Short mmCIF file of C-alpha atoms in Angstrom, two decimals:
data_model
loop_
_atom_site.label_atom_id
_atom_site.label_comp_id
_atom_site.label_asym_id
_atom_site.label_seq_id
_atom_site.Cartn_x
_atom_site.Cartn_y
_atom_site.Cartn_z
CA MET A 70 -0.06 -0.05 -0.10
CA ASP A 71 1.37 3.38 -1.18
CA LEU A 72 0.34 5.52 1.36
CA LYS A 73 2.58 8.39 0.17
CA ARG A 74 0.92 8.20 -3.05
CA VAL A 75 -2.68 8.27 -1.62
CA ALA A 76 -2.00 11.24 0.68
CA LYS A 77 -0.72 13.17 -2.62
CA ASP A 78 -3.50 12.16 -4.52
CA THR A 79 -6.03 12.54 -1.83
CA ALA A 80 -4.76 16.29 -1.45
CA LYS A 81 -4.66 17.04 -4.90
CA THR A 82 -8.45 15.94 -4.93
CA LEU A 83 -9.09 18.42 -1.79
CA ILE A 84 -7.57 21.48 -3.27
CA SER A 85 -9.86 20.82 -6.62
CA TYR A 86 -12.84 20.60 -4.61
CA LEU A 87 -12.32 23.17 -2.24
CA THR A 88 -11.47 25.05 -5.54
CA TYR A 89 -15.22 24.22 -6.58
CA GLN A 90 -16.40 25.78 -3.31
CA ALA A 91 -14.67 28.65 -3.84
CA LEU A 92 -16.34 29.14 -7.37
CA ARG A 93 -19.62 28.35 -5.55
CA THR A 94 -19.04 30.81 -2.95
CA VAL A 95 -17.90 33.59 -5.20
CA LEU A 96 -20.97 32.60 -7.56
CA ASP A 97 -23.44 33.55 -4.91
CA GLN A 98 -21.61 36.71 -3.80
CA LEU A 99 -21.83 37.97 -7.36
CA LYS A 100 -25.58 36.62 -7.87
CA GLU A 101 -26.09 39.52 -5.16
CA THR A 102 -23.82 42.46 -6.20
CA ASP A 103 -23.34 41.83 -10.07
CA PRO A 104 -25.66 39.37 -11.63
CA PRO A 105 -24.24 40.03 -15.14
CA GLN A 106 -20.79 38.81 -13.87
CA ALA A 107 -22.61 36.03 -12.13
CA TYR A 108 -23.96 34.88 -15.29
CA TRP A 109 -20.89 35.11 -17.54
CA LEU A 110 -19.31 33.07 -14.59
CA ASN A 111 -21.54 30.44 -14.65
CA SER A 112 -21.46 29.78 -18.45
CA PHE A 113 -17.62 29.87 -18.39
CA SER A 114 -17.86 27.35 -15.72
CA SER A 115 -20.29 24.93 -17.71
CA ASN A 116 -17.97 25.04 -20.65
CA THR A 117 -14.69 24.90 -18.59
CA SER A 118 -14.34 21.53 -16.16
CA ILE A 119 -13.45 22.16 -12.65
CA GLN A 120 -12.67 18.49 -12.13
CA ASP A 121 -8.49 19.69 -12.57
CA GLY A 122 -8.72 22.92 -10.15
CA GLU A 123 -5.47 24.37 -11.40
CA ALA A 124 -6.31 24.08 -15.44
CA TYR A 125 -9.55 25.68 -14.44
CA ILE A 126 -8.03 28.66 -12.86
CA GLU A 127 -5.46 28.80 -15.91
CA GLU A 128 -8.07 29.19 -17.92
CA LEU A 129 -10.01 31.75 -15.93
CA LEU A 130 -6.75 33.72 -15.85
CA ARG A 131 -6.77 34.30 -19.48
CA ALA A 132 -10.35 34.79 -19.83
CA ARG A 133 -11.45 37.31 -16.75
CA GLN A 134 -8.28 37.62 -14.31
CA GLU A 135 -10.01 39.34 -11.65
CA LEU A 136 -12.48 36.35 -11.21
CA ALA A 137 -9.57 34.00 -10.98
CA PHE A 138 -7.93 35.70 -8.18
CA ARG A 139 -11.17 36.06 -6.56
CA ILE A 140 -11.50 32.59 -6.56
CA MET A 141 -8.10 31.86 -5.58
CA THR A 142 -8.35 34.15 -2.68
CA VAL A 143 -11.42 32.24 -1.18
CA ARG A 144 -9.71 28.94 -2.02
CA GLU A 145 -6.88 29.81 0.36
CA TYR A 146 -9.14 31.43 2.85
CA LEU A 147 -11.03 28.06 2.97
CA ALA A 148 -8.35 25.99 3.50
CA ASP A 149 -7.45 28.22 6.41
CA GLU A 150 -10.50 28.00 7.84
CA ILE A 151 -11.85 24.46 7.51
CA ALA A 152 -8.67 21.96 6.69
CA GLU A 153 -8.00 21.48 10.60
CA PHE A 154 -11.07 20.08 11.21
CA LEU A 155 -11.27 17.60 8.24
CA PRO A 156 -9.07 15.00 9.92
CA GLU A 157 -11.42 14.34 12.65
CA MET A 158 -14.47 14.46 10.75
CA VAL A 159 -13.32 12.34 8.34
CA ARG A 160 -11.88 9.58 10.71
CA THR A 161 -15.18 9.80 12.67
CA GLY A 162 -17.23 10.18 9.77
CA ILE A 163 -16.05 6.83 8.60
CA GLN A 164 -15.50 4.88 11.82
CA GLN A 165 -19.67 5.90 12.25
CA SER A 166 -20.31 4.72 8.57
CA ASN A 167 -18.66 1.49 9.14
CA MET A 168 -20.35 0.61 12.15
CA GLU A 169 -23.72 1.78 10.80
CA HIS A 170 -23.12 -0.56 7.67
CA ARG A 171 -22.27 -3.59 9.77
CA ARG A 172 -25.14 -3.11 12.07
CA GLN A 173 -27.55 -2.85 9.15
CA HIS A 174 -26.12 -5.70 7.11
CA LEU A 175 -26.27 -7.65 10.53
CA GLU A 176 -30.04 -6.92 10.65
CA ARG A 177 -30.78 -7.94 7.25
CA ILE A 178 -28.72 -11.26 7.04
CA THR A 179 -30.50 -12.55 10.59
CA GLN A 180 -33.70 -11.18 9.30
CA LEU A 181 -33.98 -9.26 12.55
CA THR A 182 -34.55 -5.75 13.97
CA ILE A 183 -32.12 -4.56 16.40
CA PRO A 184 -33.09 -1.89 18.74
CA ASP A 185 -30.73 0.92 19.10
CA HIS A 186 -30.64 0.33 22.71
CA PRO A 187 -31.24 -2.81 23.77
CA ALA A 188 -32.73 -3.60 26.98
CA PRO A 189 -30.33 -5.06 29.58
CA PRO A 190 -30.65 -8.74 30.28
CA GLU A 191 -32.94 -9.93 32.95
CA HIS A 192 -31.19 -10.39 36.42
CA GLN A 193 -30.70 -13.79 37.57
CA THR A 194 -32.82 -14.06 40.61
CA ASP A 195 -31.10 -17.39 41.77
CA GLU A 196 -29.44 -16.34 44.62
CA GLU A 197 -26.58 -18.38 46.50
CA MET B 220 -20.04 32.14 3.52
CA ASP B 221 -21.45 28.83 5.01
CA LEU B 222 -18.05 27.46 6.42
CA LYS B 223 -19.65 24.75 8.39
CA ARG B 224 -21.76 23.28 5.31
CA VAL B 225 -18.64 23.60 3.31
CA ALA B 226 -16.15 21.74 6.13
CA LYS B 227 -19.28 18.91 6.11
CA ASP B 228 -19.66 18.64 2.15
CA THR B 229 -15.67 18.49 2.14
CA ALA B 230 -15.44 15.87 4.80
CA LYS B 231 -17.88 13.65 2.64
CA THR B 232 -16.15 14.08 -0.24
CA LEU B 233 -12.99 13.41 1.23
CA ILE B 234 -14.79 10.05 2.62
CA SER B 235 -15.75 8.89 -0.87
CA TYR B 236 -12.38 9.41 -2.32
CA LEU B 237 -10.77 7.35 0.78
CA THR B 238 -13.54 4.64 -0.29
CA TYR B 239 -12.24 4.62 -3.86
CA GLN B 240 -8.63 4.69 -2.89
CA ALA B 241 -9.57 1.85 -0.25
CA LEU B 242 -11.16 -0.13 -3.35
CA ARG B 243 -8.07 0.27 -5.53
CA THR B 244 -6.02 -1.09 -3.02
CA VAL B 245 -8.18 -3.85 -2.41
CA LEU B 246 -8.18 -4.70 -6.18
CA ASP B 247 -4.64 -4.67 -6.35
CA GLN B 248 -4.14 -7.09 -3.61
CA LEU B 249 -6.51 -9.45 -5.14
CA LYS B 250 -4.90 -9.35 -8.40
CA GLU B 251 -2.06 -10.88 -6.95
CA THR B 252 -3.80 -13.38 -4.38
CA ASP B 253 -7.18 -14.03 -6.11
CA PRO B 254 -7.40 -13.18 -9.51
CA PRO B 255 -10.88 -14.21 -10.29
CA GLN B 256 -12.16 -12.32 -7.27
CA ALA B 257 -10.22 -9.10 -8.44
CA TYR B 258 -11.89 -9.55 -11.68
CA TRP B 259 -15.44 -9.76 -10.19
CA LEU B 260 -14.61 -6.55 -7.92
CA ASN B 261 -13.46 -4.67 -10.98
CA SER B 262 -16.98 -5.55 -13.13
CA PHE B 263 -19.11 -4.84 -10.14
CA SER B 264 -17.22 -1.33 -9.74
CA SER B 265 -17.62 -0.48 -13.12
CA ASN B 266 -21.35 -1.15 -12.80
CA THR B 267 -21.94 0.56 -9.58
CA SER B 268 -20.65 4.00 -8.91
CA ILE B 269 -18.34 4.81 -6.33
CA GLN B 270 -19.39 8.64 -6.42
CA ASP B 271 -21.40 8.02 -3.36
CA GLY B 272 -19.26 5.84 -1.49
CA GLU B 273 -21.83 4.73 1.22
CA ALA B 274 -24.15 3.71 -1.63
CA TYR B 275 -21.44 1.77 -3.05
CA ILE B 276 -20.65 -0.07 0.09
CA GLU B 277 -24.16 -0.72 0.68
CA GLU B 278 -24.49 -2.61 -2.63
CA LEU B 279 -21.69 -4.65 -2.18
CA LEU B 280 -22.46 -5.66 1.40
CA ARG B 281 -25.47 -7.23 -0.71
CA ALA B 282 -23.45 -8.86 -3.51
CA ARG B 283 -20.24 -10.09 -1.58
CA GLN B 284 -19.99 -8.85 2.27
CA GLU B 285 -16.39 -10.28 2.76
CA LEU B 286 -15.09 -7.82 -0.08
CA ALA B 287 -17.06 -4.42 1.24
CA PHE B 288 -15.79 -5.41 4.85
CA ARG B 289 -12.49 -5.34 3.64
CA ILE B 290 -12.98 -2.31 2.07
CA MET B 291 -14.44 -0.87 5.02
CA THR B 292 -11.35 -1.93 6.92
CA VAL B 293 -8.69 -0.37 4.35
CA ARG B 294 -10.67 2.93 4.42
CA GLU B 295 -10.66 3.19 8.00
CA TYR B 296 -6.97 2.60 8.04
CA LEU B 297 -6.23 4.97 5.03
CA ALA B 298 -7.69 7.89 7.34
CA ASP B 299 -6.02 7.07 10.44
CA GLU B 300 -2.84 7.23 8.34
CA ILE B 301 -3.22 10.27 6.28
CA ALA B 302 -6.03 12.18 7.55
CA GLU B 303 -3.44 13.98 10.01
CA PHE B 304 -1.19 15.43 7.25
CA LEU B 305 -3.99 16.78 5.05
CA PRO B 306 -4.08 20.19 6.40
CA GLU B 307 -0.80 20.98 5.63
CA MET B 308 -0.57 19.49 2.52
CA VAL B 309 -3.63 21.22 1.36
CA ARG B 310 -2.66 24.83 2.68
CA THR B 311 0.53 24.51 1.63
CA GLY B 312 -0.54 23.08 -2.04
CA ILE B 313 -3.24 25.81 -2.34
CA GLN B 314 -0.45 28.69 -1.63
CA GLN B 315 1.86 27.40 -3.91
CA SER B 316 -0.52 26.99 -6.82
CA ASN B 317 -1.89 30.33 -6.10
CA MET B 318 1.51 31.90 -6.30
CA GLU B 319 2.49 30.05 -9.09
CA HIS B 320 -0.51 31.02 -11.17
CA ARG B 321 -0.01 34.72 -10.33
CA ARG B 322 3.69 34.42 -11.51
CA GLN B 323 2.55 32.98 -14.71
CA HIS B 324 0.02 35.11 -15.26
CA LEU B 325 2.19 38.34 -14.59
CA GLU B 326 4.77 36.75 -17.30
CA ARG B 327 1.81 36.57 -19.49
CA ILE B 328 0.46 40.06 -19.37
CA THR B 329 3.70 41.83 -18.81
CA GLN B 330 5.36 39.37 -22.19
CA LEU B 331 8.29 39.34 -20.05
CA THR B 332 10.13 36.52 -18.44
CA ILE B 333 10.73 36.87 -15.31
CA PRO B 334 14.04 35.13 -13.53
CA ASP B 335 13.37 33.04 -10.43
CA HIS B 336 16.13 34.89 -8.80
CA PRO B 337 16.02 38.38 -10.41
CA ALA B 338 19.85 40.22 -10.45
CA PRO B 339 19.84 42.95 -7.60
CA PRO B 340 19.38 46.58 -8.71
CA GLU B 341 22.55 48.45 -10.19
CA HIS B 342 24.13 50.24 -7.28
CA GLN B 343 23.57 54.03 -7.40
CA THR B 344 26.81 55.46 -8.01
CA ASP B 345 26.14 59.38 -7.49
CA GLU B 346 27.37 59.98 -3.85
CA GLU B 347 26.58 63.03 -2.41
#
């Protein structure tokens, strides 16, 4: 298992995803303040894939540099604000999802419904 | 800007991406140890989108539970191993990309090639 490669690929995917979230943020802002610009950016982004965030910004810089700069600033801000919370959210999220999948699967294969809080076992009443 | 929503969406995307990386890891292992199983998992994953990691695992649990459990274990391991490095990688990655985009753009619009290490300015020789 090549953990270094996985980490690198994951970081790259994450950067592209934050670029997409930055685009959404800027679009929302422009809809309020400058609808024609919002319309233009929306059309541009329909024709230019943001799957690769860097290629997207490169294209946008050539088309309307001020919008590209704005998205670059916002994605840097988003990374600063949320990156530190992601490890905990992802670890906990996976643990909980895995647990839930296992529980549901057990229910399915046993054809039983397991209550979330099972009743405590009966007390043994025979005393010594 | 709804940072809480962005963080939540980003964590969800990250979990799906790690599920995909776990699938790739398990596929690589099976190719060595159990080629027919690798072939089956590859076909299954071509027909079942892993875009939503949880839906993918749900389907796989119904089809071949031992493979689903294995992918669940691997994605939990990947998260434990790499999650802590992601914030720094993402922040630094975005800062460096942004700087590089700005530099290239400046070059383009000034039609100049800016050297990485510009020569120091000439000393002023007129003395008072």
